[in-house]
């Protein structure tokens, strides 16, 4: 049976890779995209989501989501990472389609409640839509199949502060609400996504075998790679968001640990995802003790994941 997926996204160059992967993977039934502010404004994220679907000749609902963090001041958009337009400053023609008449949270709730136990929510932006959906309909926690999110880090250093990852830092209060819900949740964070380096030769090969989106994706990847080569001294860019979808279809590519998670919401550590990894009443500070256990990916089979990405971006879907 196919995995029914709602992709919650802030496109974003690596989000674009994730959207194309979700559309083309034969075992994913992509039900729709829900947008959120993050790499760009939510308005631009929605334009990009519609544009990417049209490039891929796919017709799917796109719902407009949260434009603002729950409680913190907004963080400036990372135009130096993804470009002013979010897709590597290609300034693609505007899409023909429009967002649906439901918010991201409403779309998630309707889908989850009408298909109990079947929906995978894969969140690859700030967690504001998921927090809003929980606030509107807490029973989604019992009815969702699982939540898989790209965000946070357990041991690896952060990418917006020494301890914080961008998606969590953008709305740490929302992330903490999401961590408190008793739903099956897996963190696909920087511990594994920094092991998924996508080199220029991969995008060249995709371009050669996928004329529909290959050239656009290659140009976007070049912009993204410029950032990572300057910041990290690597020849490539990281497949952060697509790694979360890879977990849905092939969880065996990852090793996971489990424990309750608190998110630091204020101060110098804001955005840090802190997992209690020892069982029982081990500490003087009790905040973790009442929280549900979640999973976090710590290791990944890098070669197999990159191969899966390449196969999916060049398969029969694109012919
Ligand atoms: C995450 O932040 C965004 O810039 C990317 O799209 C990804 O979701 C990586 O920290
Ligand atoms: Ca993203």
PDB file of C-alpha atoms and ligand atoms in Angstrom:
ATOM      1  CA  UNK A   1       0.000   0.000   0.000  1.00  0.00           C
ATOM      2  CA  UNK A   2       1.239   3.485  -0.824  1.00  0.00           C
ATOM      3  CA  UNK A   3       2.220   5.934   1.911  1.00  0.00           C
ATOM      4  CA  UNK A   4      -0.278   8.797   1.962  1.00  0.00           C
ATOM      5  CA  UNK A   5       1.727  11.966   2.558  1.00  0.00           C
ATOM      6  CA  UNK A   6       0.972  15.609   3.289  1.00  0.00           C
ATOM      7  CA  UNK A   7       4.162  17.611   2.755  1.00  0.00           C
ATOM      8  CA  UNK A   8       4.351  20.715   4.954  1.00  0.00           C
ATOM      9  CA  UNK A   9       6.934  22.939   3.308  1.00  0.00           C
ATOM     10  CA  UNK A  10       8.555  26.374   2.886  1.00  0.00           C
ATOM     11  CA  UNK A  11      10.085  26.069  -0.588  1.00  0.00           C
ATOM     12  CA  UNK A  12      13.150  26.522  -0.494  1.00  0.00           C
ATOM     13  CA  UNK A  13      15.663  24.748  -2.754  1.00  0.00           C
ATOM     14  CA  UNK A  14      15.936  21.515  -0.769  1.00  0.00           C
ATOM     15  CA  UNK A  15      12.147  21.659  -0.312  1.00  0.00           C
ATOM     16  CA  UNK A  16      11.869  21.645  -4.132  1.00  0.00           C
ATOM     17  CA  UNK A  17      13.953  18.457  -4.189  1.00  0.00           C
ATOM     18  CA  UNK A  18      11.618  16.944  -1.596  1.00  0.00           C
ATOM     19  CA  UNK A  19       8.483  17.942  -3.533  1.00  0.00           C
ATOM     20  CA  UNK A  20       9.807  16.351  -6.744  1.00  0.00           C
ATOM     21  CA  UNK A  21      10.798  13.217  -4.810  1.00  0.00           C
ATOM     22  CA  UNK A  22       7.358  12.919  -3.206  1.00  0.00           C
ATOM     23  CA  UNK A  23       5.605  13.334  -6.561  1.00  0.00           C
ATOM     24  CA  UNK A  24       7.711  10.738  -8.348  1.00  0.00           C
ATOM     25  CA  UNK A  25       8.317   8.029  -5.746  1.00  0.00           C
ATOM     26  CA  UNK A  26       6.127   5.047  -6.704  1.00  0.00           C
ATOM     27  CA  UNK A  27       5.253   4.249  -3.088  1.00  0.00           C
ATOM     28  CA  UNK A  28       4.186   7.779  -2.126  1.00  0.00           C
ATOM     29  CA  UNK A  29       0.664   9.078  -2.661  1.00  0.00           C
ATOM     30  CA  UNK A  30       1.152  12.827  -2.232  1.00  0.00           C
ATOM     31  CA  UNK A  31      -2.187  14.302  -1.123  1.00  0.00           C
ATOM     32  CA  UNK A  32      -1.184  17.945  -1.103  1.00  0.00           C
ATOM     33  CA  UNK A  33       1.282  20.600  -0.062  1.00  0.00           C
ATOM     34  CA  UNK A  34       0.758  22.813   2.962  1.00  0.00           C
ATOM     35  CA  UNK A  35       2.890  25.917   3.058  1.00  0.00           C
ATOM     36  CA  UNK A  36       4.451  27.854   5.904  1.00  0.00           C
ATOM     37  CA  UNK A  37       6.771  30.853   6.289  1.00  0.00           C
ATOM     38  CA  UNK A  38      10.434  29.957   6.711  1.00  0.00           C
ATOM     39  CA  UNK A  39      12.929  30.177   3.885  1.00  0.00           C
ATOM     40  CA  UNK A  40      10.628  32.824   2.365  1.00  0.00           C
ATOM     41  CA  UNK A  41       7.284  34.428   3.277  1.00  0.00           C
ATOM     42  CA  UNK A  42       4.273  32.129   3.263  1.00  0.00           C
ATOM     43  CA  UNK A  43       2.960  33.968   0.177  1.00  0.00           C
ATOM     44  CA  UNK A  44       6.193  33.276  -1.716  1.00  0.00           C
ATOM     45  CA  UNK A  45       6.295  29.716  -0.366  1.00  0.00           C
ATOM     46  CA  UNK A  46       2.824  29.135  -1.817  1.00  0.00           C
ATOM     47  CA  UNK A  47       3.779  30.655  -5.184  1.00  0.00           C
ATOM     48  CA  UNK A  48       6.828  28.381  -5.231  1.00  0.00           C
ATOM     49  CA  UNK A  49       4.796  25.305  -4.281  1.00  0.00           C
ATOM     50  CA  UNK A  50       2.331  25.983  -7.125  1.00  0.00           C
ATOM     51  CA  UNK A  51       5.167  26.709  -9.569  1.00  0.00           C
ATOM     52  CA  UNK A  52       7.020  23.511  -8.696  1.00  0.00           C
ATOM     53  CA  UNK A  53       3.868  21.422  -9.132  1.00  0.00           C
ATOM     54  CA  UNK A  54       3.206  23.022 -12.516  1.00  0.00           C
ATOM     55  CA  UNK A  55       6.784  22.375 -13.659  1.00  0.00           C
ATOM     56  CA  UNK A  56       6.256  18.739 -12.700  1.00  0.00           C
ATOM     57  CA  UNK A  57       2.839  18.771 -14.461  1.00  0.00           C
ATOM     58  CA  UNK A  58       1.119  17.694 -11.252  1.00  0.00           C
ATOM     59  CA  UNK A  59      -2.284  18.856 -10.040  1.00  0.00           C
ATOM     60  CA  UNK A  60      -2.535  18.814  -6.273  1.00  0.00           C
ATOM     61  CA  UNK A  61      -4.031  21.042  -3.575  1.00  0.00           C
ATOM     62  CA  UNK A  62      -1.771  23.697  -2.083  1.00  0.00           C
ATOM     63  CA  UNK A  63      -2.945  25.202   1.212  1.00  0.00           C
ATOM     64  CA  UNK A  64      -1.671  28.482   2.602  1.00  0.00           C
ATOM     65  CA  UNK A  65      -0.386  28.273   6.147  1.00  0.00           C
ATOM     66  CA  UNK A  66       1.015  30.281   9.002  1.00  0.00           C
ATOM     67  CA  UNK A  67       2.834  33.505   8.191  1.00  0.00           C
ATOM     68  CA  UNK A  68       4.289  34.226  11.590  1.00  0.00           C
ATOM     69  CA  UNK A  69       5.845  32.372  14.546  1.00  0.00           C
ATOM     70  CA  UNK A  70       3.634  31.581  17.556  1.00  0.00           C
ATOM     71  CA  UNK A  71       5.435  33.735  20.081  1.00  0.00           C
ATOM     72  CA  UNK A  72       8.923  34.822  19.056  1.00  0.00           C
ATOM     73  CA  UNK A  73       9.907  37.730  16.797  1.00  0.00           C
ATOM     74  CA  UNK A  74      10.224  36.550  13.195  1.00  0.00           C
ATOM     75  CA  UNK A  75      13.693  35.602  11.990  1.00  0.00           C
ATOM     76  CA  UNK A  76      14.791  37.282   8.717  1.00  0.00           C
ATOM     77  CA  UNK A  77      14.344  35.049   5.644  1.00  0.00           C
ATOM     78  CA  UNK A  78      17.523  33.224   4.613  1.00  0.00           C
ATOM     79  CA  UNK A  79      17.834  34.773   1.139  1.00  0.00           C
ATOM     80  CA  UNK A  80      21.597  34.164   1.226  1.00  0.00           C
ATOM     81  CA  UNK A  81      20.854  30.400   1.354  1.00  0.00           C
ATOM     82  CA  UNK A  82      17.868  29.976  -0.987  1.00  0.00           C
ATOM     83  CA  UNK A  83      17.770  33.337  -2.834  1.00  0.00           C
ATOM     84  CA  UNK A  84      15.252  36.172  -2.645  1.00  0.00           C
ATOM     85  CA  UNK A  85      12.671  34.063  -4.479  1.00  0.00           C
ATOM     86  CA  UNK A  86      13.509  30.917  -2.497  1.00  0.00           C
ATOM     87  CA  UNK A  87      14.481  28.962  -5.605  1.00  0.00           C
ATOM     88  CA  UNK A  88      17.972  30.275  -6.317  1.00  0.00           C
ATOM     89  CA  UNK A  89      16.955  33.618  -7.872  1.00  0.00           C
ATOM     90  CA  UNK A  90      15.724  32.116 -11.117  1.00  0.00           C
ATOM     91  CA  UNK A  91      12.601  34.290 -10.879  1.00  0.00           C
ATOM     92  CA  UNK A  92      10.434  31.700 -12.615  1.00  0.00           C
ATOM     93  CA  UNK A  93       7.175  32.814 -14.312  1.00  0.00           C
ATOM     94  CA  UNK A  94       4.228  33.028 -11.895  1.00  0.00           C
ATOM     95  CA  UNK A  95       2.019  29.937 -11.614  1.00  0.00           C
ATOM     96  CA  UNK A  96      -1.489  29.690 -13.110  1.00  0.00           C
ATOM     97  CA  UNK A  97      -2.995  27.836 -10.144  1.00  0.00           C
ATOM     98  CA  UNK A  98      -4.175  29.145  -6.801  1.00  0.00           C
ATOM     99  CA  UNK A  99      -4.166  27.995  -3.221  1.00  0.00           C
ATOM    100  CA  UNK A 100      -7.258  26.191  -1.953  1.00  0.00           C
ATOM    101  CA  UNK A 101      -9.896  27.699   0.276  1.00  0.00           C
ATOM    102  CA  UNK A 102      -8.581  26.002   3.436  1.00  0.00           C
ATOM    103  CA  UNK A 103      -5.618  26.868   5.623  1.00  0.00           C
ATOM    104  CA  UNK A 104      -2.717  24.434   5.978  1.00  0.00           C
ATOM    105  CA  UNK A 105      -3.933  23.441   9.434  1.00  0.00           C
ATOM    106  CA  UNK A 106      -7.523  22.930   8.225  1.00  0.00           C
ATOM    107  CA  UNK A 107      -6.361  20.795   5.299  1.00  0.00           C
ATOM    108  CA  UNK A 108      -4.233  18.630   7.610  1.00  0.00           C
ATOM    109  CA  UNK A 109      -7.103  18.193  10.068  1.00  0.00           C
ATOM    110  CA  UNK A 110      -9.627  17.269   7.384  1.00  0.00           C
ATOM    111  CA  UNK A 111      -7.310  14.706   5.801  1.00  0.00           C
ATOM    112  CA  UNK A 112      -6.176  13.142   9.077  1.00  0.00           C
ATOM    113  CA  UNK A 113      -9.638  12.940  10.657  1.00  0.00           C
ATOM    114  CA  UNK A 114     -11.277  11.498   7.520  1.00  0.00           C
ATOM    115  CA  UNK A 115      -8.596   8.804   7.021  1.00  0.00           C
ATOM    116  CA  UNK A 116      -7.645   7.756  10.547  1.00  0.00           C
ATOM    117  CA  UNK A 117      -4.348   5.894  10.846  1.00  0.00           C
ATOM    118  CA  UNK A 118      -3.403   6.534   7.227  1.00  0.00           C
ATOM    119  CA  UNK A 119      -1.805   9.948   6.886  1.00  0.00           C
ATOM    120  CA  UNK A 120       1.934  10.667   7.151  1.00  0.00           C
ATOM    121  CA  UNK A 121       2.619  14.336   7.770  1.00  0.00           C
ATOM    122  CA  UNK A 122       6.126  15.170   6.618  1.00  0.00           C
ATOM    123  CA  UNK A 123       7.106  18.630   7.879  1.00  0.00           C
ATOM    124  CA  UNK A 124      10.179  20.258   6.344  1.00  0.00           C
ATOM    125  CA  UNK A 125       9.738  23.852   7.476  1.00  0.00           C
ATOM    126  CA  UNK A 126       8.976  25.587  10.794  1.00  0.00           C
ATOM    127  CA  UNK A 127       6.382  23.615  12.784  1.00  0.00           C
ATOM    128  CA  UNK A 128       3.831  26.435  13.032  1.00  0.00           C
ATOM    129  CA  UNK A 129       1.129  24.688  10.945  1.00  0.00           C
ATOM    130  CA  UNK A 130       1.346  21.489  12.979  1.00  0.00           C
ATOM    131  CA  UNK A 131       1.100  23.422  16.244  1.00  0.00           C
ATOM    132  CA  UNK A 132      -1.913  25.320  14.906  1.00  0.00           C
ATOM    133  CA  UNK A 133      -3.573  22.096  13.757  1.00  0.00           C
ATOM    134  CA  UNK A 134      -3.093  20.554  17.227  1.00  0.00           C
ATOM    135  CA  UNK A 135      -4.590  23.641  18.813  1.00  0.00           C
ATOM    136  CA  UNK A 136      -7.675  23.454  16.535  1.00  0.00           C
ATOM    137  CA  UNK A 137      -8.129  19.656  16.725  1.00  0.00           C
ATOM    138  CA  UNK A 138      -6.038  17.861  19.374  1.00  0.00           C
ATOM    139  CA  UNK A 139      -7.453  14.467  18.292  1.00  0.00           C
ATOM    140  CA  UNK A 140      -5.224  14.504  15.189  1.00  0.00           C
ATOM    141  CA  UNK A 141      -2.486  13.181  17.497  1.00  0.00           C
ATOM    142  CA  UNK A 142      -4.388   9.887  17.853  1.00  0.00           C
ATOM    143  CA  UNK A 143      -5.464   9.701  14.218  1.00  0.00           C
ATOM    144  CA  UNK A 144      -2.328  10.547  12.258  1.00  0.00           C
ATOM    145  CA  UNK A 145      -0.201   7.600  11.120  1.00  0.00           C
ATOM    146  CA  UNK A 146       3.044   9.401  11.891  1.00  0.00           C
ATOM    147  CA  UNK A 147       4.775  12.764  11.809  1.00  0.00           C
ATOM    148  CA  UNK A 148       8.245  12.891  10.285  1.00  0.00           C
ATOM    149  CA  UNK A 149      10.056  16.175  10.493  1.00  0.00           C
ATOM    150  CA  UNK A 150      13.224  17.662   9.134  1.00  0.00           C
ATOM    151  CA  UNK A 151      14.418  19.847  11.939  1.00  0.00           C
ATOM    152  CA  UNK A 152      16.522  20.008  15.027  1.00  0.00           C
ATOM    153  CA  UNK A 153      19.635  18.177  16.048  1.00  0.00           C
ATOM    154  CA  UNK A 154      20.450  15.862  18.927  1.00  0.00           C
ATOM    155  CA  UNK A 155      24.269  15.812  18.861  1.00  0.00           C
ATOM    156  CA  UNK A 156      25.349  17.678  15.742  1.00  0.00           C
ATOM    157  CA  UNK A 157      26.015  21.395  15.997  1.00  0.00           C
ATOM    158  CA  UNK A 158      23.235  23.724  14.895  1.00  0.00           C
ATOM    159  CA  UNK A 159      23.103  25.757  11.681  1.00  0.00           C
ATOM    160  CA  UNK A 160      21.685  29.047  12.994  1.00  0.00           C
ATOM    161  CA  UNK A 161      23.376  28.963  16.403  1.00  0.00           C
ATOM    162  CA  UNK A 162      25.809  26.522  17.984  1.00  0.00           C
ATOM    163  CA  UNK A 163      22.802  24.472  19.136  1.00  0.00           C
ATOM    164  CA  UNK A 164      19.779  25.410  16.971  1.00  0.00           C
ATOM    165  CA  UNK A 165      18.603  24.224  13.569  1.00  0.00           C
ATOM    166  CA  UNK A 166      16.785  26.708  11.299  1.00  0.00           C
ATOM    167  CA  UNK A 167      13.292  25.152  11.153  1.00  0.00           C
ATOM    168  CA  UNK A 168      13.070  24.814  14.935  1.00  0.00           C
ATOM    169  CA  UNK A 169      14.693  28.193  15.627  1.00  0.00           C
ATOM    170  CA  UNK A 170      12.139  29.923  13.368  1.00  0.00           C
ATOM    171  CA  UNK A 171       9.272  28.893  15.683  1.00  0.00           C
ATOM    172  CA  UNK A 172      10.588  27.156  18.820  1.00  0.00           C
ATOM    173  CA  UNK A 173       7.295  27.497  20.724  1.00  0.00           C
ATOM    174  CA  UNK A 174       5.461  25.656  17.937  1.00  0.00           C
ATOM    175  CA  UNK A 175       8.149  22.982  17.898  1.00  0.00           C
ATOM    176  CA  UNK A 176       7.755  22.494  21.640  1.00  0.00           C
ATOM    177  CA  UNK A 177       3.978  22.063  21.250  1.00  0.00           C
ATOM    178  CA  UNK A 178       4.613  19.446  18.554  1.00  0.00           C
ATOM    179  CA  UNK A 179       7.058  17.577  20.804  1.00  0.00           C
ATOM    180  CA  UNK A 180       4.473  17.432  23.624  1.00  0.00           C
ATOM    181  CA  UNK A 181       1.861  15.641  21.512  1.00  0.00           C
ATOM    182  CA  UNK A 182       1.586  11.893  21.959  1.00  0.00           C
ATOM    183  CA  UNK A 183       1.825  10.996  18.271  1.00  0.00           C
ATOM    184  CA  UNK A 184       4.358   8.776  16.550  1.00  0.00           C
ATOM    185  CA  UNK A 185       7.043  11.319  15.644  1.00  0.00           C
ATOM    186  CA  UNK A 186      10.502  10.982  14.146  1.00  0.00           C
ATOM    187  CA  UNK A 187      13.109  13.720  13.962  1.00  0.00           C
ATOM    188  CA  UNK A 188      15.246  13.655  10.831  1.00  0.00           C
ATOM    189  CA  UNK A 189      17.648  16.375  11.886  1.00  0.00           C
ATOM    190  CA  UNK A 190      21.129  17.646  11.194  1.00  0.00           C
ATOM    191  CA  UNK A 191      22.613  14.498  12.776  1.00  0.00           C
ATOM    192  CA  UNK A 192      21.776  12.731   9.534  1.00  0.00           C
ATOM    193  CA  UNK A 193      21.072  15.415   6.928  1.00  0.00           C
ATOM    194  CA  UNK A 194      24.639  16.736   7.132  1.00  0.00           C
ATOM    195  CA  UNK A 195      25.684  13.283   5.947  1.00  0.00           C
ATOM    196  CA  UNK A 196      23.642  13.673   2.733  1.00  0.00           C
ATOM    197  CA  UNK A 197      25.873  15.797   0.501  1.00  0.00           C
ATOM    198  CA  UNK A 198      24.515  16.111  -3.039  1.00  0.00           C
ATOM    199  CA  UNK A 199      27.325  16.897  -5.468  1.00  0.00           C
ATOM    200  CA  UNK A 200      27.064  18.878  -8.737  1.00  0.00           C
ATOM    201  CA  UNK A 201      27.660  15.707 -10.794  1.00  0.00           C
ATOM    202  CA  UNK A 202      24.394  14.286  -9.396  1.00  0.00           C
ATOM    203  CA  UNK A 203      22.375  17.271 -10.613  1.00  0.00           C
ATOM    204  CA  UNK A 204      24.117  17.092 -14.004  1.00  0.00           C
ATOM    205  CA  UNK A 205      23.073  13.434 -14.291  1.00  0.00           C
ATOM    206  CA  UNK A 206      19.487  14.303 -13.265  1.00  0.00           C
ATOM    207  CA  UNK A 207      19.414  17.081 -15.879  1.00  0.00           C
ATOM    208  CA  UNK A 208      20.513  14.671 -18.592  1.00  0.00           C
ATOM    209  CA  UNK A 209      17.829  12.121 -17.712  1.00  0.00           C
ATOM    210  CA  UNK A 210      15.012  14.456 -16.677  1.00  0.00           C
ATOM    211  CA  UNK A 211      14.527  17.344 -19.112  1.00  0.00           C
ATOM    212  CA  UNK A 212      11.228  18.348 -17.465  1.00  0.00           C
ATOM    213  CA  UNK A 213      12.738  19.754 -14.275  1.00  0.00           C
ATOM    214  CA  UNK A 214      16.435  18.881 -14.512  1.00  0.00           C
ATOM    215  CA  UNK A 215      17.766  22.238 -15.711  1.00  0.00           C
ATOM    216  CA  UNK A 216      15.728  24.236 -13.177  1.00  0.00           C
ATOM    217  CA  UNK A 217      16.821  21.931 -10.365  1.00  0.00           C
ATOM    218  CA  UNK A 218      20.457  22.105 -11.428  1.00  0.00           C
ATOM    219  CA  UNK A 219      20.426  25.930 -11.406  1.00  0.00           C
ATOM    220  CA  UNK A 220      18.800  25.943  -7.959  1.00  0.00           C
ATOM    221  CA  UNK A 221      21.338  23.413  -6.667  1.00  0.00           C
ATOM    222  CA  UNK A 222      24.180  25.608  -7.958  1.00  0.00           C
ATOM    223  CA  UNK A 223      22.894  28.541  -5.904  1.00  0.00           C
ATOM    224  CA  UNK A 224      22.531  26.296  -2.828  1.00  0.00           C
ATOM    225  CA  UNK A 225      25.983  24.803  -3.397  1.00  0.00           C
ATOM    226  CA  UNK A 226      27.560  28.281  -3.575  1.00  0.00           C
ATOM    227  CA  UNK A 227      26.313  28.889  -0.034  1.00  0.00           C
ATOM    228  CA  UNK A 228      27.566  25.557   1.317  1.00  0.00           C
ATOM    229  CA  UNK A 229      30.920  25.777  -0.441  1.00  0.00           C
ATOM    230  CA  UNK A 230      31.492  29.214   1.115  1.00  0.00           C
ATOM    231  CA  UNK A 231      30.174  28.285   4.572  1.00  0.00           C
ATOM    232  CA  UNK A 232      31.283  24.662   4.877  1.00  0.00           C
ATOM    233  CA  UNK A 233      34.018  24.314   2.243  1.00  0.00           C
ATOM    234  CA  UNK A 234      32.180  21.433   0.526  1.00  0.00           C
ATOM    235  CA  UNK A 235      31.482  20.846  -3.161  1.00  0.00           C
ATOM    236  CA  UNK A 236      27.742  20.206  -2.948  1.00  0.00           C
ATOM    237  CA  UNK A 237      24.589  20.982  -1.017  1.00  0.00           C
ATOM    238  CA  UNK A 238      22.729  19.041   1.639  1.00  0.00           C
ATOM    239  CA  UNK A 239      19.563  17.049   1.025  1.00  0.00           C
ATOM    240  CA  UNK A 240      17.955  18.071   4.310  1.00  0.00           C
ATOM    241  CA  UNK A 241      14.283  17.919   3.397  1.00  0.00           C
ATOM    242  CA  UNK A 242      14.337  14.935   1.060  1.00  0.00           C
ATOM    243  CA  UNK A 243      15.867  12.878   3.870  1.00  0.00           C
ATOM    244  CA  UNK A 244      12.577  13.080   5.795  1.00  0.00           C
ATOM    245  CA  UNK A 245      10.714  11.539   2.840  1.00  0.00           C
ATOM    246  CA  UNK A 246      13.391   8.887   2.458  1.00  0.00           C
ATOM    247  CA  UNK A 247      12.638   7.929   6.067  1.00  0.00           C
ATOM    248  CA  UNK A 248       8.961   7.387   5.198  1.00  0.00           C
ATOM    249  CA  UNK A 249       9.681   5.001   2.333  1.00  0.00           C
ATOM    250  CA  UNK A 250      12.867   3.372   3.647  1.00  0.00           C
ATOM    251  CA  UNK A 251      13.216   3.734   7.426  1.00  0.00           C
ATOM    252  CA  UNK A 252      15.773   0.920   7.321  1.00  0.00           C
ATOM    253  CA  UNK A 253      18.285   3.415   5.890  1.00  0.00           C
ATOM    254  CA  UNK A 254      18.436   5.075   9.326  1.00  0.00           C
ATOM    255  CA  UNK A 255      19.355   4.155  12.880  1.00  0.00           C
ATOM    256  CA  UNK A 256      17.247   5.827  15.548  1.00  0.00           C
ATOM    257  CA  UNK A 257      17.287   6.562  19.254  1.00  0.00           C
ATOM    258  CA  UNK A 258      14.241   7.314  21.410  1.00  0.00           C
ATOM    259  CA  UNK A 259      13.375   9.665  24.229  1.00  0.00           C
ATOM    260  CA  UNK A 260      11.202  12.605  25.242  1.00  0.00           C
ATOM    261  CA  UNK A 261      12.180  15.961  23.717  1.00  0.00           C
ATOM    262  CA  UNK A 262      11.982  19.515  25.063  1.00  0.00           C
ATOM    263  CA  UNK A 263      12.680  22.543  22.875  1.00  0.00           C
ATOM    264  CA  UNK A 264      14.420  25.558  24.375  1.00  0.00           C
ATOM    265  CA  UNK A 265      12.122  28.464  23.552  1.00  0.00           C
ATOM    266  CA  UNK A 266      13.944  31.477  25.013  1.00  0.00           C
ATOM    267  CA  UNK A 267      17.440  32.779  25.565  1.00  0.00           C
ATOM    268  CA  UNK A 268      20.785  31.828  24.119  1.00  0.00           C
ATOM    269  CA  UNK A 269      19.796  28.194  23.481  1.00  0.00           C
ATOM    270  CA  UNK A 270      16.467  29.031  21.768  1.00  0.00           C
ATOM    271  CA  UNK A 271      15.651  26.399  19.175  1.00  0.00           C
ATOM    272  CA  UNK A 272      17.741  23.620  20.722  1.00  0.00           C
ATOM    273  CA  UNK A 273      16.043  20.204  20.625  1.00  0.00           C
ATOM    274  CA  UNK A 274      17.022  18.387  23.804  1.00  0.00           C
ATOM    275  CA  UNK A 275      16.288  14.672  24.092  1.00  0.00           C
ATOM    276  CA  UNK A 276      16.470  12.864  27.432  1.00  0.00           C
ATOM    277  CA  UNK A 277      18.285   9.714  26.486  1.00  0.00           C
ATOM    278  CA  UNK A 278      18.402   7.876  29.813  1.00  0.00           C
ATOM    279  CA  UNK A 279      15.269   6.130  31.020  1.00  0.00           C
ATOM    280  CA  UNK A 280      13.550   6.682  34.356  1.00  0.00           C
ATOM    281  CA  UNK A 281      13.641   9.477  36.877  1.00  0.00           C
ATOM    282  CA  UNK A 282      17.326  10.231  36.356  1.00  0.00           C
ATOM    283  CA  UNK A 283      17.460  14.000  36.823  1.00  0.00           C
ATOM    284  CA  UNK A 284      16.630  16.755  39.252  1.00  0.00           C
ATOM    285  CA  UNK A 285      14.966  18.679  36.386  1.00  0.00           C
ATOM    286  CA  UNK A 286      11.696  16.855  35.635  1.00  0.00           C
ATOM    287  CA  UNK A 287      10.437  18.612  32.489  1.00  0.00           C
ATOM    288  CA  UNK A 288      10.990  15.547  30.267  1.00  0.00           C
ATOM    289  CA  UNK A 289       9.266  13.059  32.561  1.00  0.00           C
ATOM    290  CA  UNK A 290       5.695  13.813  31.498  1.00  0.00           C
ATOM    291  CA  UNK A 291       6.437  13.881  27.768  1.00  0.00           C
ATOM    292  CA  UNK A 292       5.943  11.133  25.183  1.00  0.00           C
ATOM    293  CA  UNK A 293       8.931   9.357  23.659  1.00  0.00           C
ATOM    294  CA  UNK A 294       9.879  10.299  20.105  1.00  0.00           C
ATOM    295  CA  UNK A 295      12.449   8.939  17.696  1.00  0.00           C
ATOM    296  CA  UNK A 296      15.482  10.749  16.302  1.00  0.00           C
ATOM    297  CA  UNK A 297      17.641   9.554  13.424  1.00  0.00           C
ATOM    298  CA  UNK A 298      21.341   9.430  14.249  1.00  0.00           C
ATOM    299  CA  UNK A 299      22.932   7.487  11.374  1.00  0.00           C
ATOM    300  CA  UNK A 300      22.045   7.127   7.710  1.00  0.00           C
ATOM    301  CA  UNK A 301      23.147   4.971   4.806  1.00  0.00           C
ATOM    302  CA  UNK A 302      24.263   7.954   2.756  1.00  0.00           C
ATOM    303  CA  UNK A 303      25.034   6.138  -0.474  1.00  0.00           C
ATOM    304  CA  UNK A 304      21.687   4.327  -0.530  1.00  0.00           C
ATOM    305  CA  UNK A 305      19.771   7.532   0.197  1.00  0.00           C
ATOM    306  CA  UNK A 306      21.506   9.481  -2.584  1.00  0.00           C
ATOM    307  CA  UNK A 307      20.935   6.578  -4.945  1.00  0.00           C
ATOM    308  CA  UNK A 308      17.236   6.553  -4.001  1.00  0.00           C
ATOM    309  CA  UNK A 309      17.069  10.304  -4.702  1.00  0.00           C
ATOM    310  CA  UNK A 310      18.706   9.879  -8.111  1.00  0.00           C
ATOM    311  CA  UNK A 311      16.506   6.909  -9.079  1.00  0.00           C
ATOM    312  CA  UNK A 312      13.345   8.771  -8.069  1.00  0.00           C
ATOM    313  CA  UNK A 313      14.264  11.990  -9.870  1.00  0.00           C
ATOM    314  CA  UNK A 314      14.932  10.091 -13.116  1.00  0.00           C
ATOM    315  CA  UNK A 315      12.267   7.339 -13.057  1.00  0.00           C
ATOM    316  CA  UNK A 316       9.338   6.765 -15.422  1.00  0.00           C
ATOM    317  CA  UNK A 317       7.211   9.432 -13.717  1.00  0.00           C
ATOM    318  CA  UNK A 318       9.192  12.030 -15.665  1.00  0.00           C
ATOM    319  CA  UNK A 319       8.717  10.500 -19.142  1.00  0.00           C
TER     320      UNK A 319
HETATM  321  C1  LIG B   1      16.218  23.367   6.908  1.00  0.00           C
HETATM  322  O1  LIG B   1      16.169  24.801   6.861  1.00  0.00           O
HETATM  323  C2  LIG B   1      15.807  25.221   5.570  1.00  0.00           C
HETATM  324  O2  LIG B   1      16.664  26.213   5.133  1.00  0.00           O
HETATM  325  C3  LIG B   1      15.843  24.016   4.683  1.00  0.00           C
HETATM  326  O3  LIG B   1      14.823  24.068   3.691  1.00  0.00           O
HETATM  327  C4  LIG B   1      15.639  22.866   5.616  1.00  0.00           C
HETATM  328  O4  LIG B   1      14.270  22.586   5.787  1.00  0.00           O
HETATM  329  C5  LIG B   1      17.642  22.941   7.183  1.00  0.00           C
HETATM  330  O5  LIG B   1      18.085  23.437   8.415  1.00  0.00           O
HETATM  331 CA1  LIG B   2      12.541  23.466   4.235  1.00  0.00          CA
END
